mmCIF file of C-alpha atoms in Angstrom:
data_model
loop_
_atom_site.group_PDB
_atom_site.id
_atom_site.type_symbol
_atom_site.label_atom_id
_atom_site.label_comp_id
_atom_site.label_asym_id
_atom_site.label_seq_id
_atom_site.Cartn_x
_atom_site.Cartn_y
_atom_site.Cartn_z
ATOM 1 C CA UNK A 1 37.148 36.957 209.865
ATOM 2 C CA UNK A 2 37.011 33.287 209.076
ATOM 3 C CA UNK A 3 35.800 31.069 211.919
ATOM 4 C CA UNK A 4 35.526 27.386 212.571
ATOM 5 C CA UNK A 5 35.112 24.965 215.454
ATOM 6 C CA UNK A 6 37.640 22.458 216.701
ATOM 7 C CA UNK A 7 36.575 20.047 219.537
ATOM 8 C CA UNK A 8 33.402 22.163 219.844
ATOM 9 C CA UNK A 9 35.262 25.358 220.554
ATOM 10 C CA UNK A 10 35.483 28.513 218.276
ATOM 11 C CA UNK A 11 38.726 29.085 216.421
ATOM 12 C CA UNK A 12 39.592 31.938 214.111
ATOM 13 C CA UNK A 13 41.822 31.969 211.017
ATOM 14 C CA UNK A 14 45.471 33.039 211.754
ATOM 15 C CA UNK A 15 46.675 35.830 209.452
ATOM 16 C CA UNK A 16 49.911 37.729 209.497
ATOM 17 C CA UNK A 17 52.651 38.816 207.082
ATOM 18 C CA UNK A 18 55.315 36.356 206.077
ATOM 19 C CA UNK A 19 58.570 36.982 204.170
ATOM 20 C CA UNK A 20 60.997 35.325 201.896
ATOM 21 C CA UNK A 21 64.014 33.728 203.505
ATOM 22 C CA UNK A 22 66.474 36.549 202.816
ATOM 23 C CA UNK A 23 64.100 39.051 204.498
ATOM 24 C CA UNK A 24 63.537 36.631 207.404
ATOM 25 C CA UNK A 25 67.299 36.367 207.990
ATOM 26 C CA UNK A 26 67.633 40.148 207.837
ATOM 27 C CA UNK A 27 64.792 40.738 210.247
ATOM 28 C CA UNK A 28 66.036 38.180 212.715
ATOM 29 C CA UNK A 29 69.487 39.671 212.595
ATOM 30 C CA UNK A 30 68.125 43.209 213.103
ATOM 31 C CA UNK A 31 66.033 42.092 216.007
ATOM 32 C CA UNK A 32 68.969 40.379 217.662
ATOM 33 C CA UNK A 33 71.194 43.425 217.144
ATOM 34 C CA UNK A 34 68.509 45.739 218.635
ATOM 35 C CA UNK A 35 67.858 43.475 221.684
ATOM 36 C CA UNK A 36 71.532 43.087 222.232
ATOM 37 C CA UNK A 37 71.631 46.788 223.197
ATOM 38 C CA UNK A 38 69.335 46.045 226.225
ATOM 39 C CA UNK A 39 71.150 46.253 229.585
ATOM 40 C CA UNK A 40 70.088 45.949 233.187
ATOM 41 C CA UNK A 41 70.183 49.489 234.704
ATOM 42 C CA UNK A 42 70.066 50.265 238.306
ATOM 43 C CA UNK A 43 70.338 54.114 238.080
ATOM 44 C CA UNK A 44 66.802 54.941 237.174
ATOM 45 C CA UNK A 45 65.536 58.505 236.926
ATOM 46 C CA UNK A 46 62.401 59.785 238.822
ATOM 47 C CA UNK A 47 61.182 61.396 235.645
ATOM 48 C CA UNK A 48 57.398 60.664 235.446
ATOM 49 C CA UNK A 49 55.891 58.042 233.215
ATOM 50 C CA UNK A 50 52.170 57.894 232.437
ATOM 51 C CA UNK A 51 49.918 55.046 233.687
ATOM 52 C CA UNK A 52 49.070 54.424 229.977
ATOM 53 C CA UNK A 53 52.672 53.429 229.302
ATOM 54 C CA UNK A 54 52.679 50.953 232.209
ATOM 55 C CA UNK A 55 49.281 49.570 230.968
ATOM 56 C CA UNK A 56 50.705 49.026 227.554
ATOM 57 C CA UNK A 57 53.788 47.273 228.911
ATOM 58 C CA UNK A 58 51.732 44.974 231.083
ATOM 59 C CA UNK A 59 49.495 44.052 228.232
ATOM 60 C CA UNK A 60 52.568 43.337 226.059
ATOM 61 C CA UNK A 61 53.795 40.916 228.764
ATOM 62 C CA UNK A 62 50.327 39.390 228.947
ATOM 63 C CA UNK A 63 50.492 38.312 225.338
ATOM 64 C CA UNK A 64 52.835 35.518 226.476
ATOM 65 C CA UNK A 65 51.833 31.874 225.825
ATOM 66 C CA UNK A 66 50.793 29.976 228.968
ATOM 67 C CA UNK A 67 49.870 26.521 230.001
ATOM 68 C CA UNK A 68 46.291 25.773 228.749
ATOM 69 C CA UNK A 69 45.957 29.621 228.247
ATOM 70 C CA UNK A 70 45.388 30.104 231.987
ATOM 71 C CA UNK A 71 47.568 33.328 231.987
ATOM 72 C CA UNK A 72 48.704 32.597 235.574
ATOM 73 C CA UNK A 73 50.042 36.094 236.337
ATOM 74 C CA UNK A 74 49.121 39.276 238.053
ATOM 75 C CA UNK A 75 51.093 42.472 237.440
ATOM 76 C CA UNK A 76 50.853 44.820 240.378
ATOM 77 C CA UNK A 77 51.855 48.312 239.291
ATOM 78 C CA UNK A 78 52.885 50.745 242.000
ATOM 79 C CA UNK A 79 53.633 54.546 241.821
ATOM 80 C CA UNK A 80 52.486 55.448 245.352
ATOM 81 C CA UNK A 81 55.549 56.916 247.077
ATOM 82 C CA UNK A 82 54.720 55.651 250.514
ATOM 83 C CA UNK A 83 54.051 52.161 249.285
ATOM 84 C CA UNK A 84 57.329 52.129 247.352
ATOM 85 C CA UNK A 85 59.102 53.357 250.509
ATOM 86 C CA UNK A 86 57.621 50.469 252.555
ATOM 87 C CA UNK A 87 58.585 47.979 249.900
ATOM 88 C CA UNK A 88 62.133 49.277 249.723
ATOM 89 C CA UNK A 89 62.523 49.094 253.476
ATOM 90 C CA UNK A 90 61.390 45.502 253.581
ATOM 91 C CA UNK A 91 63.361 44.461 250.518
ATOM 92 C CA UNK A 92 66.574 46.027 251.908
ATOM 93 C CA UNK A 93 66.111 44.121 255.155
ATOM 94 C CA UNK A 94 66.049 40.802 253.302
ATOM 95 C CA UNK A 95 68.854 41.869 251.071
ATOM 96 C CA UNK A 96 71.051 42.919 253.996
ATOM 97 C CA UNK A 97 70.509 39.553 255.693
ATOM 98 C CA UNK A 98 71.435 37.839 252.392
ATOM 99 C CA UNK A 99 74.584 39.761 251.917
ATOM 100 C CA UNK A 100 75.583 39.197 255.580
ATOM 101 C CA UNK A 101 75.084 35.454 256.017
ATOM 102 C CA UNK A 102 72.589 33.803 253.630
ATOM 103 C CA UNK A 103 74.644 34.033 250.422
ATOM 104 C CA UNK A 104 77.752 31.948 249.877
ATOM 105 C CA UNK A 105 81.109 33.549 249.562
ATOM 106 C CA UNK A 106 81.268 32.369 245.971
ATOM 107 C CA UNK A 107 77.913 33.985 245.154
ATOM 108 C CA UNK A 108 79.016 37.306 246.568
ATOM 109 C CA UNK A 109 82.294 36.976 244.680
ATOM 110 C CA UNK A 110 80.392 36.397 241.406
ATOM 111 C CA UNK A 111 78.401 39.495 242.053
ATOM 112 C CA UNK A 112 81.382 41.855 242.571
ATOM 113 C CA UNK A 113 81.944 42.628 238.858
ATOM 114 C CA UNK A 114 78.301 43.688 238.656
ATOM 115 C CA UNK A 115 78.621 46.039 241.574
ATOM 116 C CA UNK A 116 75.453 45.220 243.474
ATOM 117 C CA UNK A 117 74.891 45.363 247.222
ATOM 118 C CA UNK A 118 72.003 45.325 249.662
ATOM 119 C CA UNK A 119 70.987 48.985 248.952
ATOM 120 C CA UNK A 120 68.093 49.191 246.516
ATOM 121 C CA UNK A 121 67.299 52.951 245.987
ATOM 122 C CA UNK A 122 65.765 52.217 242.583
ATOM 123 C CA UNK A 123 62.660 50.903 244.288
ATOM 124 C CA UNK A 124 61.793 54.430 245.442
ATOM 125 C CA UNK A 125 63.445 56.387 242.670
ATOM 126 C CA UNK A 126 61.775 54.726 239.716
ATOM 127 C CA UNK A 127 58.417 56.281 238.932
ATOM 128 C CA UNK A 128 56.770 52.834 238.736
ATOM 129 C CA UNK A 129 57.609 49.434 240.064
ATOM 130 C CA UNK A 130 55.768 46.439 238.756
ATOM 131 C CA UNK A 131 55.716 43.275 240.912
ATOM 132 C CA UNK A 132 54.849 40.093 239.018
ATOM 133 C CA UNK A 133 52.865 37.468 241.040
ATOM 134 C CA UNK A 134 52.421 33.948 239.842
ATOM 135 C CA UNK A 135 48.938 32.525 240.233
ATOM 136 C CA UNK A 136 49.452 28.966 241.452
ATOM 137 C CA UNK A 137 45.821 28.093 241.467
ATOM 138 C CA UNK A 138 42.380 29.528 240.956
ATOM 139 C CA UNK A 139 39.296 29.222 243.145
ATOM 140 C CA UNK A 140 36.231 28.707 241.044
ATOM 141 C CA UNK A 141 32.853 28.045 242.688
ATOM 142 C CA UNK A 142 34.655 27.286 245.928
ATOM 143 C CA UNK A 143 36.953 24.655 244.346
ATOM 144 C CA UNK A 144 40.705 24.877 243.921
ATOM 145 C CA UNK A 145 42.096 24.410 240.389
ATOM 146 C CA UNK A 146 45.822 24.293 239.834
ATOM 147 C CA UNK A 147 47.278 26.226 237.015
ATOM 148 C CA UNK A 148 49.676 24.512 234.529
ATOM 149 C CA UNK A 149 53.363 25.340 233.918
ATOM 150 C CA UNK A 150 53.059 28.337 236.111
ATOM 151 C CA UNK A 151 56.776 29.090 236.480
ATOM 152 C CA UNK A 152 57.463 28.637 232.759
ATOM 153 C CA UNK A 153 54.412 30.705 231.798
ATOM 154 C CA UNK A 154 55.207 33.653 234.123
ATOM 155 C CA UNK A 155 58.935 33.514 233.157
ATOM 156 C CA UNK A 156 57.950 33.931 229.434
ATOM 157 C CA UNK A 157 55.604 36.870 230.371
ATOM 158 C CA UNK A 158 58.427 38.573 232.270
ATOM 159 C CA UNK A 159 60.792 38.194 229.326
ATOM 160 C CA UNK A 160 58.206 39.779 227.066
ATOM 161 C CA UNK A 161 57.503 42.746 229.322
ATOM 162 C CA UNK A 162 61.222 43.332 229.674
ATOM 163 C CA UNK A 163 61.463 43.430 225.857
ATOM 164 C CA UNK A 164 58.543 45.817 225.748
ATOM 165 C CA UNK A 165 60.206 48.045 228.279
ATOM 166 C CA UNK A 166 63.335 48.159 226.009
ATOM 167 C CA UNK A 167 61.168 48.853 222.998
ATOM 168 C CA UNK A 168 59.637 51.884 224.830
ATOM 169 C CA UNK A 169 63.095 53.423 225.348
ATOM 170 C CA UNK A 170 62.940 52.735 229.116
ATOM 171 C CA UNK A 171 65.056 50.612 231.420
ATOM 172 C CA UNK A 172 64.508 48.089 234.196
ATOM 173 C CA UNK A 173 66.252 45.409 236.175
ATOM 174 C CA UNK A 174 65.188 42.110 237.629
ATOM 175 C CA UNK A 175 65.022 42.272 241.418
ATOM 176 C CA UNK A 176 64.290 39.111 243.423
ATOM 177 C CA UNK A 177 64.740 39.726 247.112
ATOM 178 C CA UNK A 178 64.694 36.451 248.961
ATOM 179 C CA UNK A 179 62.410 35.580 250.625
ATOM 180 C CA UNK A 180 59.762 37.708 248.847
ATOM 181 C CA UNK A 181 56.734 36.889 251.057
ATOM 182 C CA UNK A 182 56.687 40.387 252.459
ATOM 183 C CA UNK A 183 55.371 41.558 249.081
ATOM 184 C CA UNK A 184 52.278 39.364 249.509
ATOM 185 C CA UNK A 185 51.644 40.944 252.948
ATOM 186 C CA UNK A 186 52.256 44.626 251.925
ATOM 187 C CA UNK A 187 50.108 44.434 248.873
ATOM 188 C CA UNK A 188 47.478 42.176 250.550
ATOM 189 C CA UNK A 189 47.554 39.626 247.695
ATOM 190 C CA UNK A 190 45.288 36.599 247.847
ATOM 191 C CA UNK A 191 46.506 33.137 248.942
ATOM 192 C CA UNK A 192 46.726 31.853 245.383
ATOM 193 C CA UNK A 193 49.520 34.332 244.422
ATOM 194 C CA UNK A 194 53.195 34.093 245.014
ATOM 195 C CA UNK A 195 55.681 36.950 244.332
ATOM 196 C CA UNK A 196 57.859 36.180 241.359
ATOM 197 C CA UNK A 197 59.789 39.297 240.255
ATOM 198 C CA UNK A 198 60.098 43.077 240.921
ATOM 199 C CA UNK A 199 60.659 45.276 237.984
ATOM 200 C CA UNK A 200 61.415 49.032 238.517
ATOM 201 C CA UNK A 201 60.616 50.907 235.347
ATOM 202 C CA UNK A 202 61.739 54.347 234.211
ATOM 203 C CA UNK A 203 64.126 56.431 232.143
ATOM 204 C CA UNK A 204 67.826 55.972 232.871
ATOM 205 C CA UNK A 205 69.548 58.771 234.773
ATOM 206 C CA UNK A 206 71.509 61.257 232.761
ATOM 207 C CA UNK A 207 74.821 59.542 233.577
ATOM 208 C CA UNK A 208 74.746 55.747 233.783
ATOM 209 C CA UNK A 209 77.523 53.178 233.750
ATOM 210 C CA UNK A 210 76.951 49.519 233.393
ATOM 211 C CA UNK A 211 79.427 46.585 233.804
ATOM 212 C CA UNK A 212 81.540 45.874 230.769
ATOM 213 C CA UNK A 213 80.148 42.424 230.319
ATOM 214 C CA UNK A 214 80.147 40.174 227.320
ATOM 215 C CA UNK A 215 77.386 37.837 226.426
ATOM 216 C CA UNK A 216 78.240 34.284 225.441
ATOM 217 C CA UNK A 217 78.800 33.453 221.827
ATOM 218 C CA UNK A 218 76.378 31.205 219.806
ATOM 219 C CA UNK A 219 78.599 28.109 220.220
ATOM 220 C CA UNK A 220 78.436 28.539 223.973
ATOM 221 C CA UNK A 221 74.675 28.651 224.228
ATOM 222 C CA UNK A 222 73.466 26.468 221.420
ATOM 223 C CA UNK A 223 73.805 22.972 219.918
ATOM 224 C CA UNK A 224 72.574 22.168 216.422
ATOM 225 C CA UNK A 225 71.455 18.771 215.264
ATOM 226 C CA UNK A 226 71.230 18.878 211.463
#
């Protein structure tokens, strides 16, 4: 492998396959069409999934770009039934309070077509849940060092692990109980970490229905300046 130094640091030659434009267009269309089949699924089977699968998914998410390559994330993978039960109980308490006073009437109205409520059985039913924590800073030799673009970096990593879950033929949903500080306490995470997202991961149940939603068209999500 070819190597060089830039600013005194080692760099390696970048190599990968490239394609002619017609093949690029074909591949980009195929990827969109495949990714467009991804759906948020709340009815998750308890069918077992190996730890190796979860490790692979986490490492896929961890390939995400990050500010100054600090990789400011921790993926906490949980299969322990008692721990999942404890997390579900705490999450449902926060969700119940949200649905009964914290959330605006408009917010609740907007959620009706999706069919959500404060009950979160998938936390216990899914064989694994992965809770993503953002690492706001690091402590090195007793000194605090802030990480860069933490929310952006962790958001990208979450998008990549969600895509990896879809690639594996599994399903998930993005769960963000608010507030989420109970996760820090239950999992005894250090002070530099903040809970960001909860992802239950598993096979879909035998019979699953999802909302008949339509994604926005290109002209609704993009502007071109040519």
